[in-house]
Amino acid sequence: MKRYYLAFILSISASLVSHAKGPLDEVKRPGGGDLNPGVYYNQETMDAFQDMKIGLSVHWGPSSLGGREISWSRGEQIPKAEYDSYYKQFNPTKFDAQNWMDLMKEGGMKYIMLTSKHHDGFALWDSAYSEYDIANTPFKRNIVQEIVDAAKANDIVFGTYFSIIDWYHPDYQPYDHGGPGELYETDERTPDFERYRMFMKKQLHELIVDYGAKIIQLDGEWDPTFNHDIGSHLYMYLRFLDPSIIINNRVDVGREHLPESGMWDWTRYAGDFDERERMVDWVQKESKVFGRSVNPWQAWVTIDQAQWSYNETPRLLSSDEVIVDLVKTIGDGGNYLINLGPKPDGTFDKTQADIIRKMGDWVEIHAEGVYGTRAGPFVEEGVYTSTQKGDAIYLYVFKDGPNTIKLKLNDKQIERLTLVNGDELEFDIQNDVMTLSLDDTDSLVTMVKIKLD
Ligand code: FHN
């Protein structure tokens, strides 16, 4: 655990140095997009991010008191006035950041992405620029600060979700889902989108500079007032705040301009990694739309397929579904970010926490083939996939898969095959094709370590 956190910290100094050395190296990789030529993500922190593999997404705020979807239920299932009054009651007395960290460690999760501010505009930190924030609730305690402190004490990397959309702010355009709230002053210029963008950048400055967020998950880039120029500028602003920071591709409008392949065009649109939602009702059930990618990407999955924030009637993924989805994701080279919506009291639903623990139990047994790996060379959709790290390939055969598997080696030299329990596996190689047989594929996923010569 420590080395991932350390890698992030050490790399920040390295990246500052490399940044100080002048123009970044010319290796082509995602970053500032076509409007920021020659600006790419920082390799050290991206390597550390991809090594971490598994993170916890958290959608939380006073809206959890309504039990409906954060932001989206405002002015819809829940009248705006009622939704906007929740902050006056929000008092999660059972919130304990260390308990969240304990669950993350049981789940094998290395970084946290908290909705510090969702589309409803409520700030889970004491923002100098907003009255609509945690300081003005009965709870008063600075939730973001407590999570930052607990993450640091537990070698977990703190990242934040931040919505470009703010339906509460009177300068945000377009007004939607109930429009402006009552806590902000207005004047003859209201609404003023340029003034809103300054406000947004000041709040992002707080989260990055004051709270040290190392991974930024922007969202809400689909509104017409946001465009490629604004997104490209925002990317550069964030990168100047912290040269080593990692920014998702929703900083720009690449999601709205997917080519036929469904793959984000990183040569044009800014962002360091491709954020791919799935397994939630309104998004593709699988990532088959996208497939494997040499560029960094993250599967963003919510354990409750019905909504992202606390839901009184959730429809949960099973732990088996989560584990299989995790394996498919890492086999395709992605990180796995799974989301929970805490209850109004600040605790997680026990059933959902137990699913995370079961995932963690599986990950602990297969850790060598998970952490620090990248997409492997062997994949057959739904039958098997693979990861690779150093001189080893980790083949994952899904339940009820074939007992005999043939793999084209492309001249790889094989030293030996071993199962998770250490048992060696026989194999035969004819004409550059390796044949291996598994006694049974009853378990959910069977991992075979292929040690290369
Ligand atoms: O509108 C949000 C939604 O509420 C949720 O935060 C998801 C998480 O990936 N992102 C947006 C929908 O794409």
Coordinates of C-alpha atoms and ligand atoms in Angstrom, one line a residue:
M1 CA 0.0 0.0 0.0
K2 CA 2.7 2.4 1.1
R3 CA 4.6 2.2 -2.2
Y4 CA 1.7 3.4 -4.3
Y5 CA 1.2 6.5 -2.1
L6 CA 4.9 7.0 -2.0
A7 CA 5.1 6.7 -5.7
F8 CA 2.6 9.5 -6.0
I9 CA 4.4 11.7 -3.6
L10 CA 7.9 11.0 -5.0
S11 CA 6.7 11.4 -8.5
I12 CA 5.3 14.8 -7.7
S13 CA 8.8 16.1 -6.8
A14 CA 10.2 14.3 -9.9
S15 CA 7.5 15.8 -12.1
L16 CA 8.2 19.2 -10.7
V17 CA 11.8 18.7 -11.6
S18 CA 11.0 17.3 -15.1
H19 CA 8.6 20.1 -15.6
A20 CA 11.3 22.6 -14.5
K21 CA 13.6 21.0 -17.1
G22 CA 11.7 22.6 -19.9
P23 CA 9.5 21.1 -22.6
L24 CA 8.1 17.7 -21.8
D25 CA 9.5 14.8 -23.8
E26 CA 7.9 14.3 -27.2
V27 CA 6.5 10.9 -26.4
K28 CA 3.0 11.1 -27.7
R29 CA 0.4 10.4 -25.0
P30 CA -2.9 11.9 -23.8
G31 CA -2.8 15.3 -22.1
G32 CA -3.7 18.8 -23.3
G33 CA -5.2 17.8 -26.6
D34 CA -4.8 19.7 -29.9
L35 CA -5.1 23.1 -28.4
N36 CA -2.3 22.5 -26.0
P37 CA 0.4 20.9 -28.2
G38 CA 3.3 19.3 -26.4
V39 CA 1.5 19.0 -23.1
Y40 CA 1.0 15.5 -21.8
Y41 CA 0.2 13.7 -18.6
N42 CA 3.1 13.2 -16.1
Q43 CA 4.4 9.7 -16.7
E44 CA 5.5 9.0 -13.1
T45 CA 2.1 9.8 -11.6
M46 CA 0.2 8.1 -14.4
D47 CA 2.3 4.9 -13.8
A48 CA 1.5 5.1 -10.1
F49 CA -2.2 5.7 -10.9
Q50 CA -2.4 2.7 -13.3
D51 CA -0.5 0.5 -10.8
M52 CA -3.1 1.2 -8.1
K53 CA -5.8 -0.4 -10.3
I54 CA -8.7 -0.2 -7.8
G55 CA -10.4 2.9 -6.4
L56 CA -13.5 3.9 -4.4
S57 CA -15.9 6.4 -5.9
V58 CA -18.3 8.1 -3.4
H59 CA -21.4 10.0 -4.3
W60 CA -22.6 11.8 -1.1
G61 CA -24.1 15.0 0.2
P62 CA -27.1 16.4 2.0
S63 CA -29.2 15.0 -0.9
S64 CA -28.8 11.6 0.7
L65 CA -31.5 12.7 3.1
G66 CA -33.9 12.4 0.1
G67 CA -32.8 8.9 -0.9
R68 CA -33.0 9.9 -4.6
E69 CA -30.3 10.6 -7.2
I70 CA -27.9 13.3 -6.2
S71 CA -28.6 16.5 -8.2
W72 CA -30.8 14.8 -10.8
S73 CA -33.7 14.5 -8.4
R74 CA -33.6 18.3 -7.6
G75 CA -36.7 20.0 -9.2
E76 CA -37.8 16.6 -10.5
Q77 CA -38.8 13.8 -8.0
I78 CA -37.9 16.3 -5.2
P79 CA -39.1 19.9 -5.3
K80 CA -36.2 22.3 -5.5
A81 CA -37.1 24.1 -2.2
E82 CA -37.1 20.8 -0.3
Y83 CA -33.9 19.6 -2.0
D84 CA -32.1 22.8 -1.2
S85 CA -33.2 22.7 2.4
Y86 CA -31.5 19.4 3.1
Y87 CA -28.2 21.1 4.0
K88 CA -30.0 22.6 7.0
Q89 CA -30.6 19.1 8.4
F90 CA -27.4 17.4 7.2
N91 CA -25.7 16.0 10.3
P92 CA -23.9 12.7 9.5
T93 CA -23.0 12.0 13.1
K94 CA -21.8 8.5 12.4
F95 CA -19.3 9.7 9.7
D96 CA -15.8 8.4 10.5
A97 CA -13.3 8.8 7.7
Q98 CA -11.2 6.0 9.3
N99 CA -14.1 3.6 8.9
W100 CA -14.2 4.5 5.2
M101 CA -10.4 3.8 5.0
D102 CA -10.8 0.5 6.8
L103 CA -13.4 -0.6 4.2
M104 CA -11.2 0.6 1.4
K105 CA -8.3 -1.5 2.7
E106 CA -10.6 -4.5 3.0
G107 CA -11.6 -3.9 -0.6
G108 CA -8.1 -3.6 -1.8
M109 CA -8.8 0.0 -2.9
K110 CA -5.8 2.4 -3.3
Y111 CA -7.5 5.7 -4.0
I112 CA -10.7 7.5 -3.3
M113 CA -12.7 9.8 -5.6
L114 CA -15.2 11.9 -3.5
T115 CA -18.0 14.0 -5.0
S116 CA -16.7 17.1 -3.3
K117 CA -19.2 19.1 -5.4
H118 CA -21.8 17.5 -7.7
H119 CA -24.2 19.2 -10.1
D120 CA -26.3 20.5 -7.2
G121 CA -23.5 22.9 -6.2
F122 CA -23.1 21.8 -2.6
A123 CA -19.5 21.8 -1.3
L124 CA -18.4 19.0 1.1
W125 CA -15.6 21.3 2.2
D126 CA -15.5 24.7 3.9
S127 CA -15.2 26.8 0.7
A128 CA -14.1 30.4 0.9
Y129 CA -16.3 31.1 -2.1
S130 CA -19.6 29.6 -1.2
E131 CA -22.1 29.7 1.6
Y132 CA -23.7 26.5 0.2
D133 CA -21.2 24.2 1.9
I134 CA -20.6 21.9 4.8
A135 CA -19.7 24.7 7.2
N136 CA -23.3 25.9 7.1
T137 CA -24.8 22.5 8.1
P138 CA -25.5 21.3 11.6
F139 CA -22.5 19.0 11.1
K140 CA -20.1 21.8 10.4
R141 CA -17.1 19.5 10.3
N142 CA -15.0 19.7 7.1
I143 CA -15.7 16.3 5.5
V144 CA -13.1 16.8 2.7
Q145 CA -10.4 17.7 5.2
E146 CA -11.2 14.7 7.4
I147 CA -11.0 12.3 4.4
V148 CA -7.8 13.9 3.2
D149 CA -6.2 13.4 6.6
A150 CA -7.4 9.8 6.9
A151 CA -6.3 9.0 3.4
K152 CA -2.8 10.3 4.1
A153 CA -2.6 8.3 7.4
N154 CA -3.6 5.2 5.5
D155 CA -1.4 5.6 2.4
I156 CA -4.5 6.1 0.2
V157 CA -4.4 8.7 -2.6
F158 CA -7.1 11.4 -2.4
G159 CA -8.8 12.3 -5.6
T160 CA -11.9 14.4 -6.1
Y161 CA -14.9 14.4 -8.4
F162 CA -15.9 18.0 -9.3
S163 CA -18.8 18.9 -11.5
I164 CA -18.4 21.7 -14.1
I165 CA -22.2 22.0 -13.8
D166 CA -23.6 23.9 -10.8
W167 CA -27.4 24.2 -11.0
Y168 CA -27.5 26.1 -7.7
H169 CA -25.2 29.0 -8.8
P170 CA -27.1 32.0 -10.3
D171 CA -24.2 32.6 -12.8
Y172 CA -24.2 29.0 -14.1
Q173 CA -25.8 28.7 -17.5
P174 CA -28.0 27.0 -18.6
Y175 CA -30.4 27.0 -15.6
D176 CA -31.6 23.4 -15.1
H177 CA -33.0 21.1 -12.5
G178 CA -34.6 23.9 -10.5
G179 CA -32.1 26.7 -11.3
P180 CA -30.4 29.0 -8.9
G181 CA -30.6 28.5 -5.1
E182 CA -31.1 31.3 -2.5
L183 CA -27.7 31.6 -0.8
Y184 CA -25.9 33.6 -3.5
E185 CA -26.1 37.3 -4.1
T186 CA -27.2 38.4 -7.5
D187 CA -26.6 41.7 -9.4
E188 CA -27.4 43.3 -12.7
R189 CA -24.9 41.0 -14.5
T190 CA -26.6 37.8 -13.2
P191 CA -26.3 35.4 -14.9
D192 CA -22.7 35.8 -16.0
F193 CA -21.1 32.5 -17.2
E194 CA -17.6 34.0 -17.3
R195 CA -17.9 35.0 -13.6
Y196 CA -19.2 31.4 -12.9
R197 CA -16.1 30.0 -14.5
M198 CA -13.9 32.1 -12.3
F199 CA -15.8 30.8 -9.3
M200 CA -15.4 27.2 -10.5
K201 CA -11.6 27.7 -11.0
K202 CA -11.3 29.2 -7.5
Q203 CA -13.0 26.1 -6.0
L204 CA -10.8 23.8 -8.0
H205 CA -7.8 25.8 -6.7
E206 CA -9.0 25.0 -3.1
L207 CA -9.3 21.3 -3.8
I208 CA -6.0 21.0 -5.6
V209 CA -3.8 23.5 -3.7
D210 CA -5.4 23.5 -0.2
Y211 CA -6.6 19.9 0.0
G212 CA -4.0 18.2 -2.3
A213 CA -6.3 16.3 -4.6
K214 CA -4.0 14.3 -6.9
I215 CA -6.7 12.9 -9.3
I216 CA -9.4 15.1 -10.7
Q217 CA -12.6 13.6 -12.0
L218 CA -14.5 16.4 -13.8
D219 CA -18.0 15.7 -14.9
G220 CA -20.9 17.5 -16.5
E221 CA -19.0 18.7 -19.6
W222 CA -22.0 18.0 -21.9
D223 CA -23.8 21.4 -21.4
P224 CA -23.7 23.7 -24.4
T225 CA -22.0 26.5 -22.5
F226 CA -19.0 24.2 -22.2
N227 CA -16.8 23.6 -25.3
H228 CA -13.4 22.5 -26.6
D229 CA -11.8 25.9 -26.0
I230 CA -13.0 26.1 -22.4
G231 CA -12.1 22.5 -21.7
S232 CA -8.6 22.9 -23.2
H233 CA -8.0 26.0 -21.1
L234 CA -9.3 24.3 -18.0
Y235 CA -6.9 21.4 -18.5
M236 CA -3.9 23.8 -18.7
Y237 CA -5.1 25.7 -15.6
L238 CA -5.3 22.5 -13.6
R239 CA -1.9 21.3 -14.9
F240 CA -0.3 24.6 -13.8
L241 CA -1.8 24.3 -10.4
D242 CA -0.1 20.9 -10.0
P243 CA 2.1 19.6 -12.9
S244 CA 1.8 16.1 -11.7
I245 CA -1.9 16.0 -11.3
I246 CA -4.0 13.5 -13.2
I247 CA -7.1 14.8 -15.0
N248 CA -9.9 12.7 -16.6
N249 CA -11.1 13.4 -20.1
R250 CA -14.3 15.0 -19.0
V251 CA -12.3 18.2 -18.6
D252 CA -13.0 18.6 -22.3
V253 CA -15.8 17.5 -24.7
G254 CA -14.3 14.3 -26.1
R255 CA -17.2 12.2 -24.7
E256 CA -19.6 14.1 -26.9
H257 CA -17.5 13.5 -30.0
L258 CA -16.8 9.8 -29.9
P259 CA -15.8 8.4 -33.3
E260 CA -17.4 5.2 -34.6
S261 CA -14.9 3.1 -32.5
G262 CA -16.3 4.6 -29.3
M263 CA -12.7 5.3 -28.4
W264 CA -12.0 8.8 -27.0
D265 CA -9.9 10.9 -29.5
W266 CA -7.1 11.9 -27.2
T267 CA -5.1 13.6 -30.0
R268 CA -7.9 16.2 -30.2
Y269 CA -9.6 16.4 -26.8
A270 CA -7.8 17.1 -23.5
G271 CA -7.6 14.7 -20.6
D272 CA -5.1 12.2 -19.2
F273 CA -7.3 9.1 -19.0
D274 CA -10.6 7.9 -20.5
E275 CA -13.4 7.8 -18.0
R276 CA -15.9 5.0 -18.9
E277 CA -19.1 4.7 -17.0
R278 CA -20.9 1.3 -17.2
M279 CA -23.1 -1.3 -15.5
V280 CA -25.5 1.5 -14.6
D281 CA -28.9 1.7 -16.2
W282 CA -28.3 4.5 -18.6
V283 CA -24.9 3.3 -19.8
Q284 CA -23.8 0.2 -21.8
K285 CA -23.9 -2.9 -19.7
E286 CA -20.3 -3.7 -20.7
S287 CA -17.3 -1.9 -21.9
K288 CA -17.5 -3.8 -25.2
V289 CA -18.2 -0.5 -26.9
F290 CA -14.7 0.6 -26.1
G291 CA -12.6 -2.6 -25.7
R292 CA -8.9 -2.6 -24.9
S293 CA -6.9 0.6 -25.0
V294 CA -3.2 1.4 -24.8
N295 CA -4.2 4.7 -23.2
P296 CA -5.0 5.0 -19.5
W297 CA -8.7 4.5 -18.8
Q298 CA -11.0 3.8 -15.9
A299 CA -14.2 1.8 -15.6
W300 CA -16.6 3.8 -13.4
V301 CA -19.2 1.5 -12.0
T302 CA -21.8 2.0 -9.3
I303 CA -22.6 -1.0 -7.1
D304 CA -26.3 0.1 -7.2
Q305 CA -27.3 -0.1 -10.9
A306 CA -30.2 2.3 -10.3
Q307 CA -28.3 5.3 -9.1
W308 CA -25.0 6.7 -7.8
S309 CA -26.0 8.2 -4.5
Y310 CA -27.8 6.7 -1.5
N311 CA -30.8 4.8 -2.6
E312 CA -33.5 3.4 -0.2
T313 CA -34.3 0.8 -2.8
P314 CA -31.0 -0.1 -4.5
R315 CA -30.6 -2.8 -7.2
L316 CA -27.2 -4.2 -6.4
L317 CA -24.5 -5.9 -8.5
S318 CA -23.5 -9.2 -6.9
S319 CA -19.9 -9.7 -5.7
D320 CA -19.4 -12.2 -8.5
E321 CA -20.6 -9.6 -11.1
V322 CA -18.2 -7.1 -9.6
I323 CA -15.2 -9.4 -9.5
V324 CA -15.8 -10.6 -13.1
D325 CA -16.2 -6.9 -14.2
L326 CA -13.0 -6.0 -12.4
V327 CA -11.1 -8.8 -14.2
K328 CA -12.4 -7.8 -17.6
T329 CA -11.5 -4.2 -16.9
I330 CA -7.9 -4.9 -15.8
G331 CA -7.5 -7.4 -18.6
D332 CA -8.4 -4.5 -21.0
G333 CA -5.8 -2.3 -19.3
G334 CA -8.2 -0.2 -17.2
N335 CA -8.5 0.9 -13.6
Y336 CA -11.6 -0.2 -11.7
L337 CA -13.4 2.6 -9.8
I338 CA -16.5 1.3 -8.0
N339 CA -19.0 3.6 -6.4
L340 CA -20.9 3.6 -3.1
G341 CA -23.5 6.1 -1.9
P342 CA -23.2 6.6 1.9
K343 CA -26.3 6.9 4.1
P344 CA -27.3 10.3 5.5
D345 CA -25.5 9.3 8.8
G346 CA -22.2 8.8 7.0
T347 CA -22.0 5.1 7.1
F348 CA -22.2 2.6 4.2
D349 CA -25.0 0.1 3.8
K350 CA -23.8 -3.2 5.2
T351 CA -24.9 -5.3 2.2
Q352 CA -22.9 -3.0 -0.1
A353 CA -19.9 -2.9 2.2
D354 CA -19.9 -6.8 2.3
I355 CA -19.8 -6.8 -1.5
I356 CA -16.7 -4.6 -1.4
R357 CA -15.1 -6.9 1.2
K358 CA -15.8 -10.0 -1.0
M359 CA -14.1 -8.2 -3.9
G360 CA -11.2 -7.4 -1.6
D361 CA -10.9 -11.0 -0.5
W362 CA -10.6 -12.1 -4.2
V363 CA -8.1 -9.3 -5.0
E364 CA -6.0 -10.3 -2.0
I365 CA -5.6 -13.8 -3.2
H366 CA -4.8 -12.7 -6.8
A367 CA -3.0 -9.5 -5.9
E368 CA 0.1 -10.4 -7.9
G369 CA -1.9 -10.5 -11.1
V370 CA -3.8 -7.3 -10.3
Y371 CA -1.7 -4.5 -8.9
G372 CA 1.0 -3.0 -11.1
T373 CA -0.2 -4.9 -14.2
R374 CA -1.2 -3.7 -17.6
A375 CA -3.4 -5.3 -20.3
G376 CA -2.1 -8.8 -21.2
P377 CA -1.7 -10.3 -24.7
F378 CA -4.3 -13.0 -24.4
V379 CA -8.0 -12.2 -24.6
E380 CA -11.1 -14.0 -25.9
E381 CA -14.2 -12.0 -25.0
G382 CA -16.1 -13.8 -22.2
V383 CA -13.8 -16.8 -22.2
Y384 CA -10.5 -15.5 -20.9
T385 CA -8.4 -12.4 -20.5
S386 CA -5.0 -11.5 -19.2
T387 CA -2.8 -9.0 -17.5
Q388 CA 1.0 -8.7 -17.6
K389 CA 3.7 -7.4 -15.3
G390 CA 7.5 -7.9 -15.9
D391 CA 8.3 -11.4 -17.0
A392 CA 4.8 -12.8 -16.1
I393 CA 1.5 -13.0 -17.9
Y394 CA -1.6 -13.7 -15.7
L395 CA -4.3 -15.6 -17.6
Y396 CA -7.8 -15.3 -16.2
V397 CA -10.2 -18.1 -17.3
F398 CA -13.8 -17.3 -16.6
K399 CA -16.2 -19.8 -14.9
D400 CA -17.4 -22.7 -17.1
G401 CA -14.8 -21.7 -19.6
P402 CA -13.1 -24.4 -21.7
N403 CA -10.8 -26.9 -19.9
T404 CA -8.4 -26.8 -22.8
I405 CA -7.0 -23.5 -24.0
K406 CA -4.7 -22.8 -27.0
L407 CA -2.7 -19.6 -27.0
K408 CA -0.7 -18.2 -29.9
L409 CA 2.7 -17.3 -28.3
N410 CA 4.1 -15.0 -31.0
D411 CA 7.6 -16.4 -30.0
K412 CA 7.2 -15.9 -26.3
Q413 CA 9.4 -18.4 -24.4
I414 CA 7.5 -20.1 -21.5
E415 CA 9.3 -21.2 -18.4
R416 CA 6.3 -22.5 -16.3
L417 CA 2.7 -22.2 -15.5
T418 CA 1.4 -22.1 -11.9
L419 CA -2.0 -21.8 -10.3
V420 CA -2.8 -19.5 -7.4
N421 CA -2.2 -22.4 -5.0
G422 CA 1.3 -22.9 -6.4
D423 CA 0.5 -26.1 -8.3
E424 CA 2.4 -26.3 -11.6
L425 CA 0.3 -26.8 -14.7
E426 CA 1.4 -29.0 -17.6
F427 CA 1.5 -27.4 -21.1
D428 CA 2.5 -28.3 -24.6
I429 CA 3.9 -26.1 -27.4
Q430 CA 3.5 -26.9 -31.0
N431 CA 4.2 -24.5 -33.8
D432 CA 4.2 -21.4 -31.5
V433 CA 0.8 -22.5 -30.0
M434 CA 0.7 -23.4 -26.3
T435 CA -2.0 -25.8 -25.2
L436 CA -2.9 -25.9 -21.5
S437 CA -5.6 -27.9 -19.7
L438 CA -7.4 -26.9 -16.5
D439 CA -8.9 -29.7 -14.4
D440 CA -11.9 -27.6 -13.6
T441 CA -13.1 -24.1 -14.3
D442 CA -15.8 -24.2 -11.5
S443 CA -14.4 -21.2 -9.7
L444 CA -15.5 -17.8 -10.7
V445 CA -12.2 -16.9 -12.3
T446 CA -9.2 -19.2 -12.6
M447 CA -5.8 -17.3 -12.7
V448 CA -2.8 -19.0 -14.3
K449 CA 0.6 -17.3 -13.9
I450 CA 2.6 -17.8 -17.1
K451 CA 6.2 -17.2 -16.2
L452 CA 8.2 -16.2 -19.3
D453 CA 11.7 -17.5 -19.9
Ligands
FHN1 O1 -24.5 13.2 -14.1 C1 -23.5 12.4 -13.5 C2 -24.1 11.3 -12.6 O2 -24.8 11.9 -11.6 C3 -22.9 10.6 -12.0 O3 -22.1 11.5 -11.2 C4 -22.1 9.9 -13.1 C5 -20.9 9.2 -12.6 O4 -20.2 8.7 -13.6 N1 -21.6 11.0 -14.0 C6 -22.6 11.8 -14.6 C7 -23.4 11.1 -15.7 O5 -22.5 10.7 -16.8

